[in-house]
XYZ file of N, CA and C in Angstrom:
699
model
N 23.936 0.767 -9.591
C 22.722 1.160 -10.307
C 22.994 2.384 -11.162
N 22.326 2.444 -12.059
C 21.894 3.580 -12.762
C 22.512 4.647 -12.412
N 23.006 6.353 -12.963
C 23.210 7.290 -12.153
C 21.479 7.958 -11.774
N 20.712 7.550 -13.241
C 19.351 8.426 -13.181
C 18.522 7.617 -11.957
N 18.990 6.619 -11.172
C 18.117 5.776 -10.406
C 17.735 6.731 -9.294
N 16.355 6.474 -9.887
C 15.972 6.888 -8.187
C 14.778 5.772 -7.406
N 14.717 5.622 -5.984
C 13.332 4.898 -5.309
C 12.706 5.807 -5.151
N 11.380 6.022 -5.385
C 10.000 6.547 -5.112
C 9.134 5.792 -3.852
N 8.485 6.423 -2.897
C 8.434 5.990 -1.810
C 6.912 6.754 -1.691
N 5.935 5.936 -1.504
C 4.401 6.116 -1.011
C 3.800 5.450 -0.314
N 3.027 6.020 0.942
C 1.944 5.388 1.178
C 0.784 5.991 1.741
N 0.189 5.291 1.354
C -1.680 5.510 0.880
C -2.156 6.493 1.750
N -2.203 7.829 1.817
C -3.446 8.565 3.153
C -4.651 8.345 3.159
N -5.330 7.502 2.540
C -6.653 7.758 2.258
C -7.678 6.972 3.533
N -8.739 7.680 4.097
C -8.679 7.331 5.552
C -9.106 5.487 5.309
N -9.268 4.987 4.738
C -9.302 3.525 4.801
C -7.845 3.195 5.441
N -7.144 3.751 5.790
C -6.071 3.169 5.876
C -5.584 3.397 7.765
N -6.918 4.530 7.990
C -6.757 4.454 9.873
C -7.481 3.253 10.390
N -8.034 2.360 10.023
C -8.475 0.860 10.455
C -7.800 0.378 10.892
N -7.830 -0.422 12.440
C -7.231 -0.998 13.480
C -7.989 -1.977 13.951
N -8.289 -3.064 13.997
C -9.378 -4.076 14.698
C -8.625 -3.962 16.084
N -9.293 -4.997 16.888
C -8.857 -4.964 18.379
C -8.041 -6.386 18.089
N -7.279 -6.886 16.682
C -6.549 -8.323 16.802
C -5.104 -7.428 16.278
N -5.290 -5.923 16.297
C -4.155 -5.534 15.123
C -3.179 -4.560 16.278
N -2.137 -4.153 16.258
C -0.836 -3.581 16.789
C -0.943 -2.570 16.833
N -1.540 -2.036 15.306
C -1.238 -0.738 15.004
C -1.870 -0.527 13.753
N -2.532 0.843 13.468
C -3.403 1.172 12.115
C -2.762 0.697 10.998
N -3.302 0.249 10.308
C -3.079 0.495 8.524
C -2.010 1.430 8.282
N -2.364 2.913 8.725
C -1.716 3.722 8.096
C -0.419 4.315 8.836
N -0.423 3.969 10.259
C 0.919 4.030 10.775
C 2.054 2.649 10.540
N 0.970 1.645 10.115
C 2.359 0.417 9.452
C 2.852 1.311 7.882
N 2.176 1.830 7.226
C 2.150 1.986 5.959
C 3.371 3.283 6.076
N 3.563 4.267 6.907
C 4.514 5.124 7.085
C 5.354 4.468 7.869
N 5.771 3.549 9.005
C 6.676 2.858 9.168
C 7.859 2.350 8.019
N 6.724 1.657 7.681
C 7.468 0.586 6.011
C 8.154 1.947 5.040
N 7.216 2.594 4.405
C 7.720 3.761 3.635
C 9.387 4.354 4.374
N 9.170 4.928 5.823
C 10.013 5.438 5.989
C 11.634 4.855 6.704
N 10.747 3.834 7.161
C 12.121 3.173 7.208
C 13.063 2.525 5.827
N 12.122 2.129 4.451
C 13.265 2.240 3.574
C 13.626 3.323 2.704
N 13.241 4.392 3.480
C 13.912 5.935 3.147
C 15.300 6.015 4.149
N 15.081 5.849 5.268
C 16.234 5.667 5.799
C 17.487 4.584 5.932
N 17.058 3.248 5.204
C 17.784 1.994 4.754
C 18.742 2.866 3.291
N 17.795 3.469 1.969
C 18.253 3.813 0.785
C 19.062 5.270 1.787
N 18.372 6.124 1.849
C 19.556 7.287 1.854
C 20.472 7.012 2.350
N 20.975 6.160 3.698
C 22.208 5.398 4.700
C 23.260 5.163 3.311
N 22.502 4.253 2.342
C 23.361 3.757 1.185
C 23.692 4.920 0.145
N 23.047 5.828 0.075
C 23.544 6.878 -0.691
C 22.255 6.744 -2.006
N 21.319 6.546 -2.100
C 20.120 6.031 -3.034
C 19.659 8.040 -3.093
N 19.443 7.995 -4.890
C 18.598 9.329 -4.384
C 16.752 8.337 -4.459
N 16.451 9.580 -3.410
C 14.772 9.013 -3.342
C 13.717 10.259 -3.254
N 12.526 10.249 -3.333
C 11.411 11.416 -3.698
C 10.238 10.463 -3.053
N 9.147 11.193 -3.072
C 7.578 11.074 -2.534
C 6.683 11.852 -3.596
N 6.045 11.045 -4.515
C 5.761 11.436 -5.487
C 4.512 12.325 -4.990
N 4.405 13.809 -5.961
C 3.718 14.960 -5.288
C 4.040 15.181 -3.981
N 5.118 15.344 -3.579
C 5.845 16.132 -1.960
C 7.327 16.293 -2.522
N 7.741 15.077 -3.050
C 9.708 16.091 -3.018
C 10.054 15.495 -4.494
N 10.742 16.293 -4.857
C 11.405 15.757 -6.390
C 13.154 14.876 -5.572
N 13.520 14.030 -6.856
C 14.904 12.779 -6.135
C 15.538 14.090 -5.328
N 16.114 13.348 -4.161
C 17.384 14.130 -3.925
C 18.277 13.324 -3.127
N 19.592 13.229 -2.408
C 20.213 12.738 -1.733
C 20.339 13.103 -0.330
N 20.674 12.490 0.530
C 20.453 13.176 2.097
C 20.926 12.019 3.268
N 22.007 12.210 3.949
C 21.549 10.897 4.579
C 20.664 11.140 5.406
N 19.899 12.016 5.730
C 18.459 11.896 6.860
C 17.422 12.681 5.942
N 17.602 11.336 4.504
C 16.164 11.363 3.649
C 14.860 10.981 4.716
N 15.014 9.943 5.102
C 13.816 9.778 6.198
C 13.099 11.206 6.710
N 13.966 11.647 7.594
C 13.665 12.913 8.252
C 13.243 14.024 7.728
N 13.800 14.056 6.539
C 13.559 15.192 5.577
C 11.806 14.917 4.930
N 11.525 13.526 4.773
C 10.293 12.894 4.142
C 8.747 13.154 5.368
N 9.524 13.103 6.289
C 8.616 13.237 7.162
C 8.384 13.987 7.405
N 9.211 15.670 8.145
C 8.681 16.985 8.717
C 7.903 17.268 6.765
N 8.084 17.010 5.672
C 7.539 17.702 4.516
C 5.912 16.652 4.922
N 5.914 15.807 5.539
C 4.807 15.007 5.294
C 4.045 15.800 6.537
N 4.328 15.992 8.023
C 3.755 16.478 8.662
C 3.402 17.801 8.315
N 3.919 19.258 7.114
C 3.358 20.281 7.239
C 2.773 20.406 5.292
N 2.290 19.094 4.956
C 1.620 18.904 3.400
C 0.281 19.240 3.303
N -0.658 19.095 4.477
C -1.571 18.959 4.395
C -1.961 18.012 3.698
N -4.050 18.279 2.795
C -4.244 16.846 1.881
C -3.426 16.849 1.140
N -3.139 15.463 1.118
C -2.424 14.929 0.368
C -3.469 13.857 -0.653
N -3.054 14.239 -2.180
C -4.285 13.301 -3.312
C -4.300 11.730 -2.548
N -5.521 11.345 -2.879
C -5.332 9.707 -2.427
C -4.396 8.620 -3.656
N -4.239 9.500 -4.610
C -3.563 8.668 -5.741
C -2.680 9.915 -6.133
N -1.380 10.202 -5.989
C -0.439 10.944 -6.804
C -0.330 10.319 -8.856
N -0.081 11.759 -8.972
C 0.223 10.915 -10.420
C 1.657 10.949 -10.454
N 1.674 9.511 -11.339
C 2.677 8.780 -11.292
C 3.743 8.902 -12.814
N 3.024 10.047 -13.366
C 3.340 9.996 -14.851
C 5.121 10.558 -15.171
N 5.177 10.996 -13.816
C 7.065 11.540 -14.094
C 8.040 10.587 -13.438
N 7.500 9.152 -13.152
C 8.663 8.296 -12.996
C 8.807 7.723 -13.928
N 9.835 7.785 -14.636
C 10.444 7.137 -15.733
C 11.470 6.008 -15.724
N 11.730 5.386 -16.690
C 12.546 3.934 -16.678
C 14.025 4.278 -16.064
N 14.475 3.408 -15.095
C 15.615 3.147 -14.547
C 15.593 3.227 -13.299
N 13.953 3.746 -13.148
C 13.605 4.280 -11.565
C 12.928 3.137 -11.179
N 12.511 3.014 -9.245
C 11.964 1.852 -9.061
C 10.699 2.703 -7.804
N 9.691 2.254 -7.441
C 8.656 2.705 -6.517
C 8.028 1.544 -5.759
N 8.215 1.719 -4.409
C 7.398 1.327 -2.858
C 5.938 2.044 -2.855
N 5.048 0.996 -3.315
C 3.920 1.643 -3.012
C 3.176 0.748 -1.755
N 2.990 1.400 -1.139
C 2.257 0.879 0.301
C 0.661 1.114 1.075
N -0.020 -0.152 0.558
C -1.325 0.508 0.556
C -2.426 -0.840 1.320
N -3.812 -0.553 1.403
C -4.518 -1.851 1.479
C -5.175 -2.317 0.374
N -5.195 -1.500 -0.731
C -5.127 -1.784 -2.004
C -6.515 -2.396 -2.210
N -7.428 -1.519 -1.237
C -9.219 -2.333 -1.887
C -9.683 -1.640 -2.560
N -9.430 -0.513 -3.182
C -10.103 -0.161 -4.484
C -10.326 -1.652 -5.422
N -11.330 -1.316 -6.104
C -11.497 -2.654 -7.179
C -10.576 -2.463 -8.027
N -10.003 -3.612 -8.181
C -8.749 -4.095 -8.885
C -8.252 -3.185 -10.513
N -9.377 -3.177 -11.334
C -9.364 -2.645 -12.500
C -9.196 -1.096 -12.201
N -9.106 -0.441 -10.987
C -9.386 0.809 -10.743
C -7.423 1.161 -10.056
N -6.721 0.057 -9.462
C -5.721 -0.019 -8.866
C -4.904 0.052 -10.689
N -5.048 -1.260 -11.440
C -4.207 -1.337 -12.274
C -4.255 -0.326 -13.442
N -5.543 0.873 -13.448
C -5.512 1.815 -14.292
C -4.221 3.432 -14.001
N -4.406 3.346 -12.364
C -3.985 3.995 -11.765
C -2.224 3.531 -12.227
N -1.970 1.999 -12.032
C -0.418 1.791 -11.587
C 0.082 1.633 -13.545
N -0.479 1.481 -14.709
C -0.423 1.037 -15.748
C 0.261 2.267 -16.233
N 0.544 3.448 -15.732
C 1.487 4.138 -16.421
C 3.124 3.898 -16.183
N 3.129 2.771 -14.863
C 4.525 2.714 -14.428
C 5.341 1.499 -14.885
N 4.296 0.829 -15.560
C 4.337 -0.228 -17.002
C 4.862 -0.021 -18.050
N 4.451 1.347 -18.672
C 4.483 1.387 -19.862
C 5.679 2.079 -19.890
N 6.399 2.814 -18.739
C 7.737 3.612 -18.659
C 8.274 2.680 -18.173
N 8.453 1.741 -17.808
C 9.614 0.361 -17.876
C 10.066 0.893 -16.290
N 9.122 0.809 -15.220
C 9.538 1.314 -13.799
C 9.167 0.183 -13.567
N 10.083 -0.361 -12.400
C 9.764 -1.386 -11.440
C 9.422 -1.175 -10.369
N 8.023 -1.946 -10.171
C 7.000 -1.218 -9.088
C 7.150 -2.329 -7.698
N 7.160 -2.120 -6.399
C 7.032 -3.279 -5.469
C 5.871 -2.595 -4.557
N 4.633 -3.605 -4.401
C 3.963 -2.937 -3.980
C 3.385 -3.785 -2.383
N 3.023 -3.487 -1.455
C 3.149 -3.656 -0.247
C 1.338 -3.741 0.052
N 0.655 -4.571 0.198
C -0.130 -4.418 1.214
C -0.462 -4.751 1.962
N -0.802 -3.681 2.794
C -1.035 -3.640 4.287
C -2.640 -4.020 4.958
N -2.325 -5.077 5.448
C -4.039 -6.068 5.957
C -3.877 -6.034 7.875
N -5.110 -5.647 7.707
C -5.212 -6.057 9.014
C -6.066 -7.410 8.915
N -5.769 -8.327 10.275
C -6.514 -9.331 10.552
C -7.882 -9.123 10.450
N -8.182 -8.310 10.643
C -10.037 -8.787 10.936
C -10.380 -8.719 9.280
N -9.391 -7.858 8.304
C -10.059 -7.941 7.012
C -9.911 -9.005 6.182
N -9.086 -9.985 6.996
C -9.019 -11.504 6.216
C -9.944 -11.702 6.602
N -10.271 -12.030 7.948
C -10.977 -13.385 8.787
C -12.631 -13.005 8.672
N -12.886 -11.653 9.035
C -14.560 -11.027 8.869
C -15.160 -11.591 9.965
N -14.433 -11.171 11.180
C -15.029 -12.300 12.510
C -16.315 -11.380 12.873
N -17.136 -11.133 12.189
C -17.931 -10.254 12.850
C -19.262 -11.178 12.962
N -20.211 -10.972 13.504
C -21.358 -11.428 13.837
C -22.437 -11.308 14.424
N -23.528 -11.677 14.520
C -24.685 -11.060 14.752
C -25.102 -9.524 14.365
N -25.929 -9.023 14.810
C -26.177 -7.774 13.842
C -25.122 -6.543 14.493
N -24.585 -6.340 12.998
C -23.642 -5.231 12.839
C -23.512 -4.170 11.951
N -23.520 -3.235 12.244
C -23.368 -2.096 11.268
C -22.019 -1.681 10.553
N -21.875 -1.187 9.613
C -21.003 -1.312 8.248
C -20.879 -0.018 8.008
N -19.887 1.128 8.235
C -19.799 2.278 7.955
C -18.656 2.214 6.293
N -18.994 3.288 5.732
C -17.503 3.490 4.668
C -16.789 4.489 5.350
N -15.859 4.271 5.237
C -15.381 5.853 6.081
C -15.085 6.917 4.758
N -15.141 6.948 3.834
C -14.250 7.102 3.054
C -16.026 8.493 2.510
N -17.429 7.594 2.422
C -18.907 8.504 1.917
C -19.424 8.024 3.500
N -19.242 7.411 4.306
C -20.277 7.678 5.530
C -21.451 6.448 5.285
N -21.529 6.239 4.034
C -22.346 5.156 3.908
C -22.554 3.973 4.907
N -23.687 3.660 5.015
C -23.735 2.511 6.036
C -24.609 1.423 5.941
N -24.396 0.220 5.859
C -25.054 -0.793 5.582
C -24.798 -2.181 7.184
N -26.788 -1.849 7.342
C -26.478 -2.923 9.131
C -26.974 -4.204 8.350
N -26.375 -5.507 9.129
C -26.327 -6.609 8.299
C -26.719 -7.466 9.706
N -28.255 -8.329 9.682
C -28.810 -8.705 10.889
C -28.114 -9.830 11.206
N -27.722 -10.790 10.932
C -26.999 -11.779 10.989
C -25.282 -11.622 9.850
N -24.476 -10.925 10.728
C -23.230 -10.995 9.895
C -22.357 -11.896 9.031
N -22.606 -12.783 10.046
C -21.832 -14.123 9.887
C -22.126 -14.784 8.771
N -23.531 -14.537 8.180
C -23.931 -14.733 6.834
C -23.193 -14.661 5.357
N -22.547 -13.457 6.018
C -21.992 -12.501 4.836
C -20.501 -13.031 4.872
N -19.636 -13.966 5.752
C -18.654 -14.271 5.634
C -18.067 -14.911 4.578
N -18.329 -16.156 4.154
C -17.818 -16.782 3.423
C -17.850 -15.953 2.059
N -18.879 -15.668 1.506
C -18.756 -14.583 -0.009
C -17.620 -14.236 0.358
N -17.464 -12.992 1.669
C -16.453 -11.709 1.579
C -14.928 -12.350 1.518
N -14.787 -13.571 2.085
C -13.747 -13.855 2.598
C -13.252 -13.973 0.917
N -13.818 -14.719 0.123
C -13.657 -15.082 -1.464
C -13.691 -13.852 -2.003
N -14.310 -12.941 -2.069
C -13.823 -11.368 -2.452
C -12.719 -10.802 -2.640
N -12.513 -11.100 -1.070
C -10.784 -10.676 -0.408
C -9.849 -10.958 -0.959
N -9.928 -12.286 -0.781
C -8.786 -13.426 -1.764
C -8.546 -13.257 -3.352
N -9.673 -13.329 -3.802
C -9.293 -13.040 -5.614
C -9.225 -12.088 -5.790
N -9.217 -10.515 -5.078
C -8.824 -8.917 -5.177
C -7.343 -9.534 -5.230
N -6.670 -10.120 -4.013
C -5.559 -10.157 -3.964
C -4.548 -10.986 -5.126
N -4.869 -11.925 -5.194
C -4.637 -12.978 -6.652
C -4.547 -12.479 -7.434
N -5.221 -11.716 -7.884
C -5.604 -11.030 -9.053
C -4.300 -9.664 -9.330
N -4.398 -9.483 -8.076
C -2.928 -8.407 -8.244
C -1.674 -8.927 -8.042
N -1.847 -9.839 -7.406
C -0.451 -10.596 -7.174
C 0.104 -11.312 -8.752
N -1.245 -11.604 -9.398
C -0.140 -12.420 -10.606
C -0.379 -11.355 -11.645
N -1.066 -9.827 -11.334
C -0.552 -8.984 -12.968
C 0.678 -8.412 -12.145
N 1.154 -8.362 -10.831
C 2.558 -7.976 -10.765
C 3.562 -8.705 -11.155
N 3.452 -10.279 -11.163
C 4.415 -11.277 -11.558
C 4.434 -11.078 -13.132
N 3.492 -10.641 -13.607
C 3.237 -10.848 -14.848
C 4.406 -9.996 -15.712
N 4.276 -8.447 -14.841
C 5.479 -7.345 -15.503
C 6.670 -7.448 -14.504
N 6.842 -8.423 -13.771
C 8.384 -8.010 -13.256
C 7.870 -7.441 -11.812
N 6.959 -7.393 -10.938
C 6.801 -6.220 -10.174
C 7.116 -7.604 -8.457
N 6.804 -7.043 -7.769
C 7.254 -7.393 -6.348
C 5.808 -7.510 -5.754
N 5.136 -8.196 -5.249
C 3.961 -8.270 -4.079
C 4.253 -8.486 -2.862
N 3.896 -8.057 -1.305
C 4.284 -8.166 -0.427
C 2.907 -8.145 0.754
N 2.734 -9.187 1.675
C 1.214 -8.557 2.567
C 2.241 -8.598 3.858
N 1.784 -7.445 3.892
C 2.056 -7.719 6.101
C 0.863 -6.821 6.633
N 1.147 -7.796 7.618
C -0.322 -8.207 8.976
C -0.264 -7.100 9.542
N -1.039 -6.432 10.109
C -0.573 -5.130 11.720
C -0.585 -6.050 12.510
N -1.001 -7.318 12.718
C -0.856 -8.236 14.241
C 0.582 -8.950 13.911
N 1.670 -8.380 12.811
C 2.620 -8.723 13.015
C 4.033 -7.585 12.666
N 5.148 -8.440 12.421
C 6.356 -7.805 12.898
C 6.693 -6.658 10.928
N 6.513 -5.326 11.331
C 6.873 -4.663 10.089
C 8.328 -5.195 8.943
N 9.088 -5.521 10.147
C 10.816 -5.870 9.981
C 10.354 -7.159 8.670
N 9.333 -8.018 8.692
C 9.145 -8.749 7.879
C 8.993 -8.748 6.358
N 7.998 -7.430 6.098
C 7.540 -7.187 4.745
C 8.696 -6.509 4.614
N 9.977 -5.600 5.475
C 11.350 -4.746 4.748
C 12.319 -5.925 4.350
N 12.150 -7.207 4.720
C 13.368 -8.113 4.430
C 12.476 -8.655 3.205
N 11.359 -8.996 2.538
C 10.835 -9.330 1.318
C 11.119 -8.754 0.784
N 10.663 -6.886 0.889
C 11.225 -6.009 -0.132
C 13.155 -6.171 -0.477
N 13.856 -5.705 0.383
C 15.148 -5.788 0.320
C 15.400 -7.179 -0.573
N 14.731 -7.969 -0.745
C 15.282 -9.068 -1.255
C 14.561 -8.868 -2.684
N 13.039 -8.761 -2.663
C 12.819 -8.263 -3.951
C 13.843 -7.357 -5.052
N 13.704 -6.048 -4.315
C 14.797 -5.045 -4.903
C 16.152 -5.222 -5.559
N 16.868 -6.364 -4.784
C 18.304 -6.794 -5.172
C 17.845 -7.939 -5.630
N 17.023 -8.941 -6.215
C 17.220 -10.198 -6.729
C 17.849 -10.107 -8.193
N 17.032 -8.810 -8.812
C 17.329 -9.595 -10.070
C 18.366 -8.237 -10.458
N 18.454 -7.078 -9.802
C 19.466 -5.917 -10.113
C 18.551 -4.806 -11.213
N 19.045 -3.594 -11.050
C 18.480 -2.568 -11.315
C 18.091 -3.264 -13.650
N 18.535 -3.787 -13.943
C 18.279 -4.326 -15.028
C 17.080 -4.961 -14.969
N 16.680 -5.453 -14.249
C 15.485 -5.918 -14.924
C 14.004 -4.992 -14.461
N 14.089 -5.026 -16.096
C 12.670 -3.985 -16.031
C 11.512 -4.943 -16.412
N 10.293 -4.321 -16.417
C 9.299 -4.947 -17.397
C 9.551 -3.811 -18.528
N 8.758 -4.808 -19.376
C 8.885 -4.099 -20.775
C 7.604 -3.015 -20.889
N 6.945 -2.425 -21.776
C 5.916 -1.781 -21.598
C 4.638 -3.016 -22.196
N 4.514 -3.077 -21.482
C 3.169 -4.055 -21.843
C 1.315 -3.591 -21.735
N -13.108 3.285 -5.650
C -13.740 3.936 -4.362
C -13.663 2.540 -3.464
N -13.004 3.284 -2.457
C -12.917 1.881 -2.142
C -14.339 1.446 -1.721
N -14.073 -0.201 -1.842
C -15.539 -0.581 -1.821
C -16.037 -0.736 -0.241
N -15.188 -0.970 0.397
C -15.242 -1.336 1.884
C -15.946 -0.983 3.306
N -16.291 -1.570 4.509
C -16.702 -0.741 5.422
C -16.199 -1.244 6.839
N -17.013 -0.135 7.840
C -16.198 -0.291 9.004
C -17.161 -0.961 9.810
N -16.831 -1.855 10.707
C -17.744 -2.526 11.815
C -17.640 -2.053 12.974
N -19.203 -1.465 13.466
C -19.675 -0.605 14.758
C -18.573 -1.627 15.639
N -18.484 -1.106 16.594
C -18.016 -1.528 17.797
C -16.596 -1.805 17.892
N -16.031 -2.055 16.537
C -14.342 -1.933 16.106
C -13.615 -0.209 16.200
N -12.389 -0.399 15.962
C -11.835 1.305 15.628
C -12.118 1.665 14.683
N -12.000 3.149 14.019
C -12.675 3.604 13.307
C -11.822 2.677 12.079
N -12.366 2.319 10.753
C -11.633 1.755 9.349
C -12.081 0.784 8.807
N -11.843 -0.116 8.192
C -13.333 -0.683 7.283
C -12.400 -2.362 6.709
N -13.985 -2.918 6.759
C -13.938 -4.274 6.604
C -13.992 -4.511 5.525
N -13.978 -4.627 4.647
C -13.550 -4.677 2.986
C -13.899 -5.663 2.593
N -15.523 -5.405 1.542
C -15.974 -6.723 1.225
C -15.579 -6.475 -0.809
């Protein structure tokens, strides 16, 4: 690769991302630092320089991992969206998120890493209950994000819409990433992390550091009686 190559490595703090149903392993946001940091420690092993955009500028290390993390445990807030405006072409970025902001609000955010010819692979992280919406009978609907709350007397009502919500948020990002060259990836918390790192790894090396593209709130809530994090309609 490149000498200027570097991987950029994020994922999402924003508390939508501590959501755990009782079908899931582990939060949102501890899969989302798993994934991140284990291919900090896959790239630095290989000698990759890598950064955390707003926490470290590139550097080399073989215990980049380690180094990513004690800076992550004493950062405090951290923005829910870093800007992305100093990765430039030859570079590539892991973004790792649940990605329910409304769509036009995700691709305004990621459209600067377009137009600098960065190749983006982006990861999101679902828990089961935010596919399926097994909820039912009367339930209450927190945001975690404003506190907002909406109780819904018969839930089950509300399934089928949300489930179609869900789905074309995702579609919708999945083919403007195909569209520039970019990587899509979902993994489950009710499943194995090791899964979405062998998509990426294969993403990353398919086509070789050459291929670029050219330059071309979240809405969600949480269901009473679940862990704290939100059902995403």
């Amino acid at each position: 690769w490149e000498a200027a190559h570097t991987v950029w490595l994020w994922a999402d703090p924003s508390p939508s991302m501590l959501y755990k149903s009782t079908g899931a392993s582990v939060s949102k946001q501890s899969r989302a630092l798993v994934l991140a940091l284990a291919m900090a420690e896959l790239l630095s092993r290989s000698g990759e320089r890598i950064a955390w955009p707003g926490l470290t500028d590139p550097f080399t290390a073989r215990n980049g991992a380690e180094r990513i993390a004690a800076q992550l445990m004493h950062a405090g807030d951290l923005p829910a969206k870093p800007d992305l405006s100093d990765i430039r072409r030859f570079c590539d970025i892991v973004i790792v998120s649940d990605f329910l902001d409304p769509v036009e609000e995700t691709m305004a955010w990621l459209d600067v890493l377009a137009r600098h010819g960065v190749r983006a692979h982006l990861i999101e992280v679902a828990d089961p209950a935010e596919e399926t919406f097994p909820y039912a009978g009367r339930t209450e609907f927190t945001d975690p994000e404003t506190g907002d709350k909406l109780t819904a007397g018969r839930a089950e009502m509300l399934g089928d819409e949300y489930r179609l919500l869900y789905a074309a948020r995702r579609h919708e990002l999945t083919g403007w990433c195909k569209r520039l060259g970019w990587s899509f990836t979902v993994n489950h918390t009710d499943r194995l992390a090791s899964d979405a790192l062998v998509r990426l790894h294969m993403a990353m090396t398919a086509d070789g550091p050459s291929a670029r593209p050219t330059a071309g709130g979240h809405a969600g809530m949480i269901a009473s009686g679940d862990r704290p994090g939100k059902a995403v309609a």
